Each structure stands twice: as structure tokens, then as C-alpha cells.
């Protein structure tokens, strides 16, 4: 099948086949990666290679730590304020969709977040113009969600943080490693792996090293970035198998030519899908403002909404699955992450045209 799920999501076939071939006996060591001690030399080589390949892919500067954690991006909604501020500190949030909103609400438990822009009244179809933002110079950081998985809204450029530390924090869960990013513009980037780079269970945090070591006293050890950085993500038992899978994906992305190549492929896929929607004369609609449409998650509705259930049923018969929109917004959503081949998007577009011809 072509799997358009928003995450966990499709992974590259060659990566899965390689993992299968190594499942029982990793490179002749007589053990599966699932059976290895996380402190043994075999797993050390796996996590070190995963980190160095990720550093190469994103050109991560040396003054940033890379952490492989658990708990999903949701735990980072709490970990970020716990690590960067005291309970009375102000912080700024821009909310462009449901995930940014969840991050904002969680932060209220640990500091004093200020909502400086929300796209809620326009049903999360926009990104603010940066010049209009009223940032607080006293804020400890400015938080954004770089790509809203449910609403399909993606930052194409990033606001310059006006706070004293110049700290921008981004949830990149659903566009991580989908294109090059200038890491030096950020204080923290975090992402769950389960969309573009691996299975669920691994959460990647890239944090500028000067931000380590200021966690609030109540911070659980599992949320303290410094403890994980000092221990190279091995303070406790990490999600070993998931990290191994991420490592295989990083290798594959490097073999594809790196993130510039990957971005071009992603642009091509998104272009043909949005074009099919826009040229359908209103039969299909994408509510998101054109300039900020996500390359990863493409939400769309049918003008005749009563046909949506039929669309989902028929498209599944053609072996294209998980196209139902998120329960909070309805309609359809095609997630077209790195591992979705062009052929999958072409097949979907051909189906959409045929469905329209039969139902217009
Ligand atoms: N942030 C974004 C942008 C997401 O898409 C998701 C999940 O889909 C999350 C956060 C939450 O991630 P997790 O389920 O790994 O906690």
C-alpha cells in the first residue's frame, strides 16, 4: 500500500529491508540490536554513527548537543520551559495550529507564557507576518511549531527572536530532516522521530550547549537536558532499537545526496498534489494560505462533503490508506513525508481526477 498516515508513517523500503536482514544477527555479532546492552561497544557504535550522520545532514554546529530521548514531542512541551526558565519568567508563543496550542498550554504549568499570535480565529490557515509580532524583550524564549501536522501550515522562514538571549525554540516533529535548516538560528529544535526519520519512541532534541544546566529544581532527571547531554543520551536505557532505525534513515538520506536533494523531491510531490487540488475548480479545496502550505501534510476537503466517506473507502480499495483527516478538522489529509515515493502521490492525484470525473 501507499501509506499517507501522519505518523507513525511510511519508512523507506530499503531501510526496512536492511533492518530485516540485520534483525536476528547484527553484523555478525550474534545478537539483535534489541538484545544488546546499551553500554556495549556494538550499540555505542550505532548511537555514535546516528549522531554523526545527523550532524552531517543538518550541518549541526559543534556548540549544539544532540540528544536521543523518549517521551515524544509532548514531553518536550514541558521539558523546554523546565530547562529554560524559572516559574515566574515570561516566554512568548506563536500558535499556528493544534500542536503549538498544546505546547503553549503545557508551558503554563512551568512559567508565564504569553500568546503573542494565534491563528485560531482563522482556523489555523496562516502564519503571521513577523513585522507585526509584539515580542517581549524579557521573554526567555520564543516558541513556534515549524509545521502543524493537523492543519498543514508550515513556516517557510523563521521569526528573529527579540528576547535578550535571542532564543528561538521550534517543534519540528513533522518536518524534521525534510529540508535543510540553519540550526544556528535556534536555541532548541525538537522532534518526535515517527514521521520522517524512524519509528515512534525516539525524540530528538538539538540544544545549544550554553542553555544547559539551568533546569528548574523540580525538573525530573528524565527531562533535564544537561543530564542527558553529559551522558551522551545514555543516562538511562535509551530507545535502542528506535535509535538504530533512525541511524539507518540518516544513512539513507545522506546516500540520497543530503537534505537539499530531499527537499527538491518533497517540493515536487507537494507541487503536483496542490496543483491537482487548485485545478479541480473547487471540487477539492485546501484551506491553507498558498504561501505557507506544508510540504509534508496536505489537508483538503470535498466541496460535496457528503462524498468524503466514499472517497476514503474507494481510495483504500486502490491501496492508498490513512487519508482520513484528523478527527478535529475532518476532510482528508495526505501526509507525504520523505519516504512517500513520487509514484504514491502520482497515483493519488490520478485517483482524485478520476473520482472527480465520476462525481462532479
Ligand atoms: N508536535 C507535532 C508537530 C506533532 O505532529 C506531534 C504528533 O503528531 C506532536 C508534537 C506530539 O508528538 P508525540 O505523539 O510524539 O508526543
GROMACS .gro file of C-alpha atoms and ligand atoms in nm:
model
  376
    1UNK     CA    1   0.000   0.000   0.000
    2UNK     CA    2   0.089   0.366  -0.020
    3UNK     CA    3   0.056   0.483   0.340
    4UNK     CA    4  -0.037   0.851   0.381
    5UNK     CA    5  -0.052   0.838   0.763
    6UNK     CA    6   0.056   1.143   0.963
    7UNK     CA    7   0.273   0.940   1.199
    8UNK     CA    8   0.383   0.680   1.269
    9UNK     CA    9   0.431   0.695   0.897
   10UNK     CA   10   0.579   0.522   0.598
   11UNK     CA   11   0.953   0.446   0.613
   12UNK     CA   12   1.191   0.387   0.320
   13UNK     CA   13   1.154   0.033   0.190
   14UNK     CA   14   1.531  -0.018   0.159
   15UNK     CA   15   1.574   0.082   0.525
   16UNK     CA   16   1.311  -0.168   0.639
   17UNK     CA   17   1.464  -0.445   0.428
   18UNK     CA   18   1.808  -0.371   0.568
   19UNK     CA   19   1.674  -0.380   0.924
   20UNK     CA   20   1.505  -0.710   0.843
   21UNK     CA   21   1.832  -0.857   0.714
   22UNK     CA   22   2.010  -0.749   1.034
   23UNK     CA   23   1.728  -0.827   1.274
   24UNK     CA   24   1.847  -1.159   1.411
   25UNK     CA   25   2.221  -1.114   1.398
   26UNK     CA   26   2.352  -0.759   1.376
   27UNK     CA   27   2.662  -0.756   1.156
   28UNK     CA   28   2.779  -1.095   1.272
   29UNK     CA   29   2.788  -1.013   1.644
   30UNK     CA   30   2.536  -1.290   1.718
   31UNK     CA   31   2.279  -1.054   1.876
   32UNK     CA   32   1.987  -0.849   1.762
   33UNK     CA   33   2.011  -0.474   1.830
   34UNK     CA   34   1.710  -0.535   2.059
   35UNK     CA   35   1.919  -0.766   2.275
   36UNK     CA   36   2.235  -0.558   2.312
   37UNK     CA   37   2.350  -0.376   2.622
   38UNK     CA   38   2.319  -0.004   2.563
   39UNK     CA   39   2.669   0.026   2.712
   40UNK     CA   40   2.834  -0.234   2.489
   41UNK     CA   41   3.069  -0.150   2.205
   42UNK     CA   42   2.818  -0.253   1.938
   43UNK     CA   43   2.543  -0.016   2.049
   44UNK     CA   44   2.797   0.261   2.120
   45UNK     CA   45   2.899   0.244   1.756
   46UNK     CA   46   2.532   0.259   1.648
   47UNK     CA   47   2.439   0.567   1.852
   48UNK     CA   48   2.763   0.748   1.768
   49UNK     CA   49   2.714   0.689   1.395
   50UNK     CA   50   2.349   0.800   1.418
   51UNK     CA   51   2.456   1.122   1.586
   52UNK     CA   52   2.740   1.196   1.346
   53UNK     CA   53   2.522   1.129   1.040
   54UNK     CA   54   2.250   1.358   1.178
   55UNK     CA   55   2.513   1.625   1.243
   56UNK     CA   56   2.632   1.591   0.883
   57UNK     CA   57   2.277   1.604   0.741
   58UNK     CA   58   2.171   1.918   0.930
   59UNK     CA   59   2.523   2.066   0.949
   60UNK     CA   60   2.474   2.095   1.326
   61UNK     CA   61   2.738   2.329   1.475
   62UNK     CA   62   2.974   2.190   1.741
   63UNK     CA   63   2.825   2.413   2.013
   64UNK     CA   64   2.497   2.218   1.995
   65UNK     CA   65   2.425   1.891   2.178
   66UNK     CA   66   2.219   1.620   2.010
   67UNK     CA   67   2.001   1.413   2.245
   68UNK     CA   68   1.811   1.092   2.169
   69UNK     CA   69   1.531   1.081   2.426
   70UNK     CA   70   1.193   0.918   2.493
   71UNK     CA   71   0.852   1.061   2.576
   72UNK     CA   72   0.757   1.207   2.239
   73UNK     CA   73   0.744   1.571   2.143
   74UNK     CA   74   0.466   1.604   2.400
   75UNK     CA   75   0.716   1.567   2.684
   76UNK     CA   76   0.923   1.845   2.526
   77UNK     CA   77   0.626   2.080   2.571
   78UNK     CA   78   0.714   2.058   2.943
   79UNK     CA   79   1.090   2.000   2.915
   80UNK     CA   80   1.150   2.325   2.724
   81UNK     CA   81   1.015   2.559   2.995
   82UNK     CA   82   1.157   2.340   3.272
   83UNK     CA   83   1.505   2.375   3.123
   84UNK     CA   84   1.497   2.736   3.008
   85UNK     CA   85   1.318   2.935   3.275
   86UNK     CA   86   1.202   2.987   3.631
   87UNK     CA   87   0.833   2.969   3.725
   88UNK     CA   88   0.787   3.347   3.705
   89UNK     CA   89   0.970   3.402   3.377
   90UNK     CA   90   0.775   3.529   3.075
   91UNK     CA   91   0.805   3.339   2.745
   92UNK     CA   92   0.646   3.406   2.403
   93UNK     CA   93   0.441   3.157   2.198
   94UNK     CA   94   0.318   3.188   1.840
   95UNK     CA   95   0.033   2.941   1.788
   96UNK     CA   96  -0.035   2.838   1.428
   97UNK     CA   97  -0.222   2.513   1.497
   98UNK     CA   98  -0.323   2.247   1.749
   99UNK     CA   99   0.030   2.136   1.835
  100UNK     CA  100   0.155   2.484   1.908
  101UNK     CA  101  -0.154   2.532   2.122
  102UNK     CA  102  -0.078   2.218   2.322
  103UNK     CA  103   0.280   2.336   2.377
  104UNK     CA  104   0.152   2.677   2.493
  105UNK     CA  105  -0.095   2.522   2.738
  106UNK     CA  106   0.161   2.284   2.886
  107UNK     CA  107   0.408   2.570   2.939
  108UNK     CA  108   0.151   2.745   3.162
  109UNK     CA  109   0.235   2.494   3.436
  110UNK     CA  110   0.604   2.587   3.444
  111UNK     CA  111   0.639   2.956   3.354
  112UNK     CA  112   0.437   3.256   3.232
  113UNK     CA  113   0.374   3.206   2.861
  114UNK     CA  114   0.230   3.489   2.656
  115UNK     CA  115   0.037   3.415   2.338
  116UNK     CA  116   0.176   3.677   2.100
  117UNK     CA  117  -0.009   3.549   1.794
  118UNK     CA  118  -0.278   3.288   1.733
  119UNK     CA  119  -0.425   3.170   1.404
  120UNK     CA  120  -0.725   3.013   1.579
  121UNK     CA  121  -0.985   3.268   1.464
  122UNK     CA  122  -0.883   3.196   1.103
  123UNK     CA  123  -0.897   2.820   1.162
  124UNK     CA  124  -0.519   2.790   1.160
  125UNK     CA  125  -0.463   2.862   0.792
  126UNK     CA  126  -0.194   3.130   0.826
  127UNK     CA  127   0.150   3.223   0.956
  128UNK     CA  128   0.181   3.577   1.099
  129UNK     CA  129   0.383   3.845   0.929
  130UNK     CA  130   0.689   3.875   1.150
  131UNK     CA  131   0.699   4.254   1.146
  132UNK     CA  132   0.364   4.268   1.332
  133UNK     CA  133   0.472   4.049   1.623
  134UNK     CA  134   0.495   4.214   1.964
  135UNK     CA  135   0.773   4.015   2.126
  136UNK     CA  136   0.862   4.063   2.490
  137UNK     CA  137   1.234   4.150   2.526
  138UNK     CA  138   1.223   3.992   2.874
  139UNK     CA  139   1.093   3.658   2.740
  140UNK     CA  140   1.324   3.363   2.796
  141UNK     CA  141   1.242   3.221   2.454
  142UNK     CA  142   1.010   3.241   2.155
  143UNK     CA  143   0.835   2.913   2.067
  144UNK     CA  144   0.694   2.805   1.731
  145UNK     CA  145   0.571   2.482   1.576
  146UNK     CA  146   0.757   2.477   1.244
  147UNK     CA  147   0.500   2.255   1.074
  148UNK     CA  148   0.148   2.199   1.202
  149UNK     CA  149   0.075   1.836   1.122
  150UNK     CA  150  -0.303   1.862   1.155
  151UNK     CA  151  -0.362   2.197   0.986
  152UNK     CA  152  -0.091   2.175   0.718
  153UNK     CA  153   0.064   2.515   0.790
  154UNK     CA  154   0.444   2.545   0.763
  155UNK     CA  155   0.686   2.826   0.844
  156UNK     CA  156   0.890   2.893   0.526
  157UNK     CA  157   1.114   3.135   0.713
  158UNK     CA  158   1.163   3.192   1.085
  159UNK     CA  159   1.099   3.495   1.306
  160UNK     CA  160   1.407   3.652   1.459
  161UNK     CA  161   1.372   3.625   1.836
  162UNK     CA  162   1.383   3.968   2.000
  163UNK     CA  163   1.434   3.834   2.353
  164UNK     CA  164   1.763   3.912   2.529
  165UNK     CA  165   1.907   3.565   2.480
  166UNK     CA  166   1.794   3.554   2.116
  167UNK     CA  167   1.640   3.213   2.177
  168UNK     CA  168   1.402   3.059   1.925
  169UNK     CA  169   1.259   2.714   2.007
  170UNK     CA  170   1.093   2.503   1.738
  171UNK     CA  171   0.886   2.187   1.740
  172UNK     CA  172   0.995   2.030   1.410
  173UNK     CA  173   0.827   1.694   1.465
  174UNK     CA  174   0.658   1.680   1.127
  175UNK     CA  175   0.915   1.846   0.901
  176UNK     CA  176   1.239   1.732   1.066
  177UNK     CA  177   1.501   1.644   0.804
  178UNK     CA  178   1.262   1.726   0.519
  179UNK     CA  179   1.480   2.019   0.408
  180UNK     CA  180   1.797   2.199   0.517
  181UNK     CA  181   1.765   2.413   0.831
  182UNK     CA  182   2.009   2.670   0.967
  183UNK     CA  183   2.038   2.520   1.315
  184UNK     CA  184   2.234   2.822   1.440
  185UNK     CA  185   1.913   3.029   1.428
  186UNK     CA  186   1.764   2.816   1.707
  187UNK     CA  187   1.821   2.765   2.076
  188UNK     CA  188   1.638   2.432   2.069
  189UNK     CA  189   1.492   2.214   1.794
  190UNK     CA  190   1.293   1.910   1.898
  191UNK     CA  191   1.113   1.640   1.704
  192UNK     CA  192   0.947   1.305   1.750
  193UNK     CA  193   1.108   1.061   1.507
  194UNK     CA  194   0.794   0.889   1.385
  195UNK     CA  195   0.721   1.100   1.078
  196UNK     CA  196   1.036   1.148   0.876
  197UNK     CA  197   1.319   0.966   1.048
  198UNK     CA  198   1.215   0.648   1.225
  199UNK     CA  199   0.971   0.464   1.448
  200UNK     CA  200   0.787   0.620   1.741
  201UNK     CA  201   0.967   0.607   2.074
  202UNK     CA  202   1.263   0.829   1.985
  203UNK     CA  203   1.254   1.205   2.042
  204UNK     CA  204   1.544   1.410   1.912
  205UNK     CA  205   1.648   1.732   2.084
  206UNK     CA  206   1.914   1.964   1.940
  207UNK     CA  207   2.008   2.219   2.205
  208UNK     CA  208   2.265   2.499   2.216
  209UNK     CA  209   2.513   2.400   2.485
  210UNK     CA  210   2.509   2.732   2.671
  211UNK     CA  211   2.142   2.666   2.754
  212UNK     CA  212   2.225   2.351   2.951
  213UNK     CA  213   2.244   2.345   3.329
  214UNK     CA  214   1.966   2.588   3.425
  215UNK     CA  215   1.680   2.345   3.483
  216UNK     CA  216   1.421   2.428   3.749
  217UNK     CA  217   1.470   2.242   4.078
  218UNK     CA  218   1.157   2.034   4.027
  219UNK     CA  219   1.269   1.909   3.683
  220UNK     CA  220   1.259   1.527   3.671
  221UNK     CA  221   1.601   1.385   3.581
  222UNK     CA  222   1.447   1.242   3.265
  223UNK     CA  223   1.361   1.596   3.150
  224UNK     CA  224   1.695   1.757   3.235
  225UNK     CA  225   1.885   1.819   2.911
  226UNK     CA  226   2.219   1.860   3.091
  227UNK     CA  227   2.199   1.514   3.245
  228UNK     CA  228   2.131   1.359   2.903
  229UNK     CA  229   2.398   1.571   2.731
  230UNK     CA  230   2.662   1.485   2.995
  231UNK     CA  231   2.583   1.117   2.946
  232UNK     CA  232   2.561   1.114   2.565
  233UNK     CA  233   2.193   1.011   2.584
  234UNK     CA  234   2.290   0.706   2.793
  235UNK     CA  235   2.196   0.827   3.141
  236UNK     CA  236   1.930   0.559   3.148
  237UNK     CA  237   1.837   0.291   2.893
  238UNK     CA  238   1.763   0.475   2.569
  239UNK     CA  239   1.519   0.356   2.299
  240UNK     CA  240   1.797   0.148   2.144
  241UNK     CA  241   1.616  -0.015   1.855
  242UNK     CA  242   1.447   0.309   1.754
  243UNK     CA  243   1.780   0.493   1.757
  244UNK     CA  244   1.926   0.219   1.535
  245UNK     CA  245   1.636   0.264   1.290
  246UNK     CA  246   1.683   0.642   1.287
  247UNK     CA  247   2.051   0.580   1.212
  248UNK     CA  248   1.958   0.372   0.908
  249UNK     CA  249   1.727   0.651   0.787
  250UNK     CA  250   2.001   0.913   0.833
  251UNK     CA  251   2.239   0.698   0.627
  252UNK     CA  252   1.975   0.667   0.357
  253UNK     CA  253   1.915   1.045   0.350
  254UNK     CA  254   2.289   1.106   0.313
  255UNK     CA  255   2.306   0.849   0.033
  256UNK     CA  256   2.022   1.031  -0.143
  257UNK     CA  257   2.252   1.334  -0.156
  258UNK     CA  258   2.152   1.511   0.165
  259UNK     CA  259   1.869   1.743   0.258
  260UNK     CA  260   1.888   1.972  -0.047
  261UNK     CA  261   1.808   1.675  -0.268
  262UNK     CA  262   1.543   1.556  -0.025
  263UNK     CA  263   1.379   1.900  -0.024
  264UNK     CA  264   1.360   1.905  -0.403
  265UNK     CA  265   1.185   1.569  -0.406
  266UNK     CA  266   0.944   1.687  -0.139
  267UNK     CA  267   0.870   2.009  -0.331
  268UNK     CA  268   0.792   1.813  -0.647
  269UNK     CA  269   0.549   1.582  -0.463
  270UNK     CA  270   0.371   1.868  -0.286
  271UNK     CA  271   0.351   2.071  -0.607
  272UNK     CA  272   0.162   1.808  -0.804
  273UNK     CA  273  -0.079   1.741  -0.521
  274UNK     CA  274  -0.161   2.107  -0.452
  275UNK     CA  275  -0.191   2.168  -0.826
  276UNK     CA  276  -0.447   1.889  -0.855
  277UNK     CA  277  -0.646   2.046  -0.571
  278UNK     CA  278  -0.626   2.401  -0.711
  279UNK     CA  279  -0.711   2.295  -1.067
  280UNK     CA  280  -1.017   2.097  -0.960
  281UNK     CA  281  -1.240   2.408  -0.993
  282UNK     CA  282  -1.345   2.386  -0.629
  283UNK     CA  283  -1.425   2.013  -0.625
  284UNK     CA  284  -1.130   1.977  -0.385
  285UNK     CA  285  -1.024   2.257  -0.152
  286UNK     CA  286  -0.722   2.324   0.065
  287UNK     CA  287  -0.798   2.600   0.315
  288UNK     CA  288  -0.435   2.693   0.389
  289UNK     CA  289  -0.294   3.019   0.252
  290UNK     CA  290  -0.085   2.924  -0.052
  291UNK     CA  291   0.244   3.074   0.063
  292UNK     CA  292   0.252   2.869   0.385
  293UNK     CA  293   0.120   2.534   0.269
  294UNK     CA  294   0.305   2.243   0.422
  295UNK     CA  295   0.528   2.025   0.205
  296UNK     CA  296   0.456   1.738   0.444
  297UNK     CA  297   0.086   1.737   0.540
  298UNK     CA  298  -0.174   1.831   0.280
  299UNK     CA  299  -0.525   1.875   0.422
  300UNK     CA  300  -0.815   1.900   0.177
  301UNK     CA  301  -1.191   1.882   0.175
  302UNK     CA  302  -1.451   1.800  -0.086
  303UNK     CA  303  -1.697   2.067  -0.193
  304UNK     CA  304  -1.961   1.795  -0.164
  305UNK     CA  305  -1.867   1.690   0.188
  306UNK     CA  306  -2.120   1.404   0.178
  307UNK     CA  307  -1.881   1.229  -0.066
  308UNK     CA  308  -1.586   1.226   0.174
  309UNK     CA  309  -1.663   0.887   0.327
  310UNK     CA  310  -1.697   0.740  -0.022
  311UNK     CA  311  -1.364   0.896  -0.124
  312UNK     CA  312  -1.187   0.735   0.173
  313UNK     CA  313  -1.350   0.398   0.102
  314UNK     CA  314  -1.267   0.394  -0.268
  315UNK     CA  315  -0.913   0.524  -0.230
  316UNK     CA  316  -0.840   0.249   0.024
  317UNK     CA  317  -0.956  -0.012  -0.228
  318UNK     CA  318  -0.685   0.127  -0.456
  319UNK     CA  319  -0.433   0.055  -0.179
  320UNK     CA  320  -0.388   0.416  -0.065
  321UNK     CA  321  -0.452   0.423   0.307
  322UNK     CA  322  -0.475   0.657   0.608
  323UNK     CA  323  -0.609   0.952   0.411
  324UNK     CA  324  -0.880   1.049   0.658
  325UNK     CA  325  -0.829   1.397   0.805
  326UNK     CA  326  -0.761   1.441   1.176
  327UNK     CA  327  -1.073   1.392   1.387
  328UNK     CA  328  -1.059   1.757   1.496
  329UNK     CA  329  -1.076   1.901   1.141
  330UNK     CA  330  -1.236   1.630   0.924
  331UNK     CA  331  -1.194   1.605   0.548
  332UNK     CA  332  -0.884   1.437   0.412
  333UNK     CA  333  -0.515   1.469   0.481
  334UNK     CA  334  -0.232   1.329   0.273
  335UNK     CA  335   0.093   1.313   0.466
  336UNK     CA  336   0.373   1.295   0.213
  337UNK     CA  337   0.687   1.266   0.424
  338UNK     CA  338   1.035   1.193   0.286
  339UNK     CA  339   0.966   0.822   0.242
  340UNK     CA  340   0.650   0.869   0.032
  341UNK     CA  341   0.762   0.800  -0.322
  342UNK     CA  342   0.661   1.031  -0.609
  343UNK     CA  343   0.471   0.732  -0.754
  344UNK     CA  344   0.244   0.732  -0.446
  345UNK     CA  345   0.150   1.097  -0.495
  346UNK     CA  346   0.102   1.046  -0.869
  347UNK     CA  347  -0.130   0.756  -0.800
  348UNK     CA  348  -0.330   0.964  -0.553
  349UNK     CA  349  -0.361   1.252  -0.800
  350UNK     CA  350  -0.478   1.013  -1.075
  351UNK     CA  351  -0.740   0.873  -0.836
  352UNK     CA  352  -0.855   1.224  -0.737
  353UNK     CA  353  -0.906   1.319  -1.103
  354UNK     CA  354  -1.096   1.000  -1.174
  355UNK     CA  355  -1.312   1.041  -0.861
  356UNK     CA  356  -1.395   1.396  -0.967
  357UNK     CA  357  -1.485   1.288  -1.321
  358UNK     CA  358  -1.727   1.032  -1.178
  359UNK     CA  359  -1.879   1.259  -0.911
  360UNK     CA  360  -1.863   1.619  -1.037
  361LIG     N1  361   0.419   1.813   1.766
  361LIG     C1  362   0.380   1.787   1.640
  361LIG     C2  363   0.401   1.890   1.534
  361LIG     C3  364   0.319   1.665   1.610
  361LIG     O1  365   0.279   1.638   1.485
  361LIG     C4  366   0.301   1.570   1.713
  361LIG     C5  367   0.238   1.438   1.687
  361LIG     O2  368   0.185   1.409   1.585
  361LIG     C6  369   0.342   1.603   1.841
  361LIG     C7  370   0.402   1.725   1.865
  361LIG     C8  371   0.325   1.507   1.955
  361LIG     O3  372   0.418   1.406   1.937
  361LIG     P1  373   0.422   1.277   2.030
  361LIG     O4  374   0.298   1.199   1.999
  361LIG     O5  375   0.546   1.210   1.982
  361LIG     O6  376   0.431   1.321   2.170
   0.00000   0.00000   0.00000
